[in-house]
CSV table of C-alpha atoms in Angstrom, one decimal:
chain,number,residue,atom,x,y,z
A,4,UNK,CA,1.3,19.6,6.1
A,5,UNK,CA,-2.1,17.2,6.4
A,6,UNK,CA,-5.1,19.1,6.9
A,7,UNK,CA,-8.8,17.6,7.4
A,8,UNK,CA,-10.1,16.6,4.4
A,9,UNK,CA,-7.2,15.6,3.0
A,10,UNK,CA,-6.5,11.6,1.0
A,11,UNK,CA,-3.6,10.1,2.1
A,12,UNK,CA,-2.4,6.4,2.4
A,13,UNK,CA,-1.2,4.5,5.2
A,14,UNK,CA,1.6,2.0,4.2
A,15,UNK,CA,0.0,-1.1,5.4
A,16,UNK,CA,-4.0,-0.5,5.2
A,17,UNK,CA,-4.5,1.4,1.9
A,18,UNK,CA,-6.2,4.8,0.7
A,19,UNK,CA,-7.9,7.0,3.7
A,20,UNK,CA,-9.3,10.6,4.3
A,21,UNK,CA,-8.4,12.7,7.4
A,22,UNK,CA,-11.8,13.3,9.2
A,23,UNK,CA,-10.4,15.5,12.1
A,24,UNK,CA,-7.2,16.5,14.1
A,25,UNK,CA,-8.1,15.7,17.8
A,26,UNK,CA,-5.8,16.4,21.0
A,27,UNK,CA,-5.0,13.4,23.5
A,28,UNK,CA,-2.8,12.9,26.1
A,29,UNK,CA,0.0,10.7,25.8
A,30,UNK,CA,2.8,9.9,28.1
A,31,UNK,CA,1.1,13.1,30.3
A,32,UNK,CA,1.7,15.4,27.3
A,33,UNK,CA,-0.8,16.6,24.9
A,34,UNK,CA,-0.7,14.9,21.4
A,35,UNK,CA,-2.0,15.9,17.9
A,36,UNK,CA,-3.6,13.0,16.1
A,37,UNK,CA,-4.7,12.9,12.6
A,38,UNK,CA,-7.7,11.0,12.7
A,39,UNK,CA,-8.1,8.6,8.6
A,40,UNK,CA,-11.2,7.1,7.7
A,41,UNK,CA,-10.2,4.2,5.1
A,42,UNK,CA,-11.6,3.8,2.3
A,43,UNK,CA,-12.0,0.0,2.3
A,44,UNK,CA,-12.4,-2.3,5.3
A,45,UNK,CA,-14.8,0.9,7.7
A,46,UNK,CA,-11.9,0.8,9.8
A,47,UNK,CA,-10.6,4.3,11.4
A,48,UNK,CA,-6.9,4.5,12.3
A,49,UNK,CA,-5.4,7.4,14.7
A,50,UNK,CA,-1.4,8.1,13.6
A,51,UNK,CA,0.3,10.6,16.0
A,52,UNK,CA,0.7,13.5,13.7
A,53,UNK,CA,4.2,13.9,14.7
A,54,UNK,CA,4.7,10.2,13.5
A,55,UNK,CA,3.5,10.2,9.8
A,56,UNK,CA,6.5,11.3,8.2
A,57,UNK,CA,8.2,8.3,10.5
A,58,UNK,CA,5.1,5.4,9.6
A,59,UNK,CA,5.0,6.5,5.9
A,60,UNK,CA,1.9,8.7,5.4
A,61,UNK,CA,1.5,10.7,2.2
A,62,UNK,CA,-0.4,11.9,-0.1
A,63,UNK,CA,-2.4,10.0,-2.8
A,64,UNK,CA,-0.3,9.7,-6.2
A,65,UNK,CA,-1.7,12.6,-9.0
A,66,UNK,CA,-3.0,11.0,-11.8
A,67,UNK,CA,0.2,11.4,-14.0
A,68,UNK,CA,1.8,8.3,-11.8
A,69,UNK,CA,-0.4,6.2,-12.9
A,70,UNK,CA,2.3,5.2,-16.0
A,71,UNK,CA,5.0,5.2,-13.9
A,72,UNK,CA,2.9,2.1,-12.0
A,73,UNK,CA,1.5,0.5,-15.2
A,74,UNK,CA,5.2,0.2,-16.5
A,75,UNK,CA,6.4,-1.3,-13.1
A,76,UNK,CA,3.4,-3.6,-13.3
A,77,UNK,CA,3.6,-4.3,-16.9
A,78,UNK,CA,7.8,-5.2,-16.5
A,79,UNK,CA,9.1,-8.3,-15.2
A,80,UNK,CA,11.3,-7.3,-12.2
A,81,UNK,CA,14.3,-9.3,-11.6
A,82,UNK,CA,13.7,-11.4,-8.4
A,83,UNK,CA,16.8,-11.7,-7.4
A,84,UNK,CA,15.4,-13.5,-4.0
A,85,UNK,CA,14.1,-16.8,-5.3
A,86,UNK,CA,16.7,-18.4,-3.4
A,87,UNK,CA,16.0,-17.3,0.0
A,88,UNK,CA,13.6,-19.0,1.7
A,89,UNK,CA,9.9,-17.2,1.4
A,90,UNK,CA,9.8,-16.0,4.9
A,91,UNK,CA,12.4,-14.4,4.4
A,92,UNK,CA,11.4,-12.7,1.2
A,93,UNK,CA,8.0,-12.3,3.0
A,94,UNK,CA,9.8,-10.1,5.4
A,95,UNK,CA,11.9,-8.0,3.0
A,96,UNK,CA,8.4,-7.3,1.2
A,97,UNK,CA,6.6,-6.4,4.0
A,98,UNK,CA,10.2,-4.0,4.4
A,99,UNK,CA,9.0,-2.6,1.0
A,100,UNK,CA,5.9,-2.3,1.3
A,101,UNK,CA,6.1,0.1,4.7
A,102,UNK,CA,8.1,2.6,3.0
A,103,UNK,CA,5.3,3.9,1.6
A,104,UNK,CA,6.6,4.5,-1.9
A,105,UNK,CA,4.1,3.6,-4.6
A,106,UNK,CA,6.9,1.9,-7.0
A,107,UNK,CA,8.2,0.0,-4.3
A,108,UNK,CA,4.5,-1.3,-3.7
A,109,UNK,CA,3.9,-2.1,-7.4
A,110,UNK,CA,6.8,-3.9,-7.7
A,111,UNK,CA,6.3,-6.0,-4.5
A,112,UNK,CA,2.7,-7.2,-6.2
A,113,UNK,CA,4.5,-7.5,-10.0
A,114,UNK,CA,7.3,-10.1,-8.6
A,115,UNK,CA,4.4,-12.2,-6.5
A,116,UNK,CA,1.7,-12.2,-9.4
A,117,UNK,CA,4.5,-13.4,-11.7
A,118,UNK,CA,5.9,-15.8,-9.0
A,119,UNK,CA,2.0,-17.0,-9.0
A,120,UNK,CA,2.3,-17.3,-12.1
A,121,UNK,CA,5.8,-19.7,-12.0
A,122,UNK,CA,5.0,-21.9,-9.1
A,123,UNK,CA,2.3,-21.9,-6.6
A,124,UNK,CA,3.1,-19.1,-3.6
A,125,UNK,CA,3.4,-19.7,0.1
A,126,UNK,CA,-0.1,-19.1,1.8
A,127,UNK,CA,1.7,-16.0,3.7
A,128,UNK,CA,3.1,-14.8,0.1
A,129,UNK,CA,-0.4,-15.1,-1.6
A,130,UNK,CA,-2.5,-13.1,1.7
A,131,UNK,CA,1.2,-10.7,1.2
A,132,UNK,CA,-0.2,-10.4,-2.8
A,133,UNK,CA,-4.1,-10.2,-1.8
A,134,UNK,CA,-3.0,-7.5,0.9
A,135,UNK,CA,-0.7,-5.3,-1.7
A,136,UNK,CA,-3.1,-5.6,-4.7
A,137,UNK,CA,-5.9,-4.0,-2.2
A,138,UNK,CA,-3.7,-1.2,-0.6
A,139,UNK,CA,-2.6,-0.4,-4.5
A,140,UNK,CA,-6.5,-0.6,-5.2
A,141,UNK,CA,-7.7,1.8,-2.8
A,142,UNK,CA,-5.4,4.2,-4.0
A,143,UNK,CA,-5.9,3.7,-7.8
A,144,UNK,CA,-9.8,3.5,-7.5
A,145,UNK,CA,-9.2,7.6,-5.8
A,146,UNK,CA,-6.7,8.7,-8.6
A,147,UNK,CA,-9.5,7.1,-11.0
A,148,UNK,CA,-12.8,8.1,-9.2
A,149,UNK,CA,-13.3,4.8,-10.0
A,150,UNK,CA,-14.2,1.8,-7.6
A,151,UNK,CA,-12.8,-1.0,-6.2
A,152,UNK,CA,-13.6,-3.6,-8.9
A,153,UNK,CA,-12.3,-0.9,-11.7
A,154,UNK,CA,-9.4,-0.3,-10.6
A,155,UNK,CA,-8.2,-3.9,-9.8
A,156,UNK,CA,-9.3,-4.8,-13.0
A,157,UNK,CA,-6.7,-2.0,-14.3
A,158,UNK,CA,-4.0,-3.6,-12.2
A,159,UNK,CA,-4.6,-6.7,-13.3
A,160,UNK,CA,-4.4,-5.0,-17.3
A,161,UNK,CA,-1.2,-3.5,-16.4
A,162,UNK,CA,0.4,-6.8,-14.9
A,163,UNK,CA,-0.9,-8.6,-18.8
A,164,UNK,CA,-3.5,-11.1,-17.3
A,165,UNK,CA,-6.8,-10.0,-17.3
């Protein structure tokens, strides 16, 4: 399925490239390890390769996503969790957000940018909106072959404020 070489995304850190496949022991039994270079933050991560189905790895997006984010971005999603208290929506993003799915990502960072916009966000709900908008970033800035300041300016086009 993976193969070195390959760009993937990890849930929770963002846009990466599979450097090798090593062997290690764990639990006394030899274990296949996909071995991701991120993209942002020179930060290496190891996933057990018989995990990354279970911890959400996949593929980057192709390109003709793109406008299936830009509309998720550009709409206003019904929050339909204002009334719960925010670390309680903090939790069910965070939920969201380790699926792995791109739309589910986008609109995790459309309802807090709008929220933003509304009333001031918790500090843990702006670092949860700092921390999606980068994850989204890395992968955008790939699809593009752009960089990092390109493609969070295009996020912040899609979401109408730039």
């Amino acid at each position: 399925m993976f193969s070195v070489g390959d760009r993937v995304v990890y849930p929770m850190h963002g846009a990466a490239r599979i450097e090798a496949i090593e062997e290690r022991i764990y639990d006394e039994k030899p274990t296949q390890y996909l071995v991701l270079s991120m993209f942002l933050g020179n930060m290496k991560v190891r996933v057990p390769l018989c995990n990354s189905d279970k911890v959400g790895l996949r593929p980057i997006i192709p390109k003709s996503r793109m406008k299936d984010i830009r509309k998720v971005l550009g709409t206003e999603v019904v929050n339909n969790l204002k009334s719960i208290t925010w670390n309680r929506r903090f939790t069910i993003y965070i939920d969201k957000m380790k699926t792995g799915d791109v739309i589910d990502l986008a609109e995790v960072i459309s309802i807090l940018a709008r929220q933003d916009r509304e009333k001031r966000l918790s500090t843990g709900e702006r670092r949860l909106l700092g921390n999606a908008r980068q994850i989204l970033a890395s992968e955008i800035m790939i699809v593009q072959d752009s960089n990092i300041e390109a493609a969070e300016s295009w996020i912040d086009k899609a979401l109408n404020i730039a």
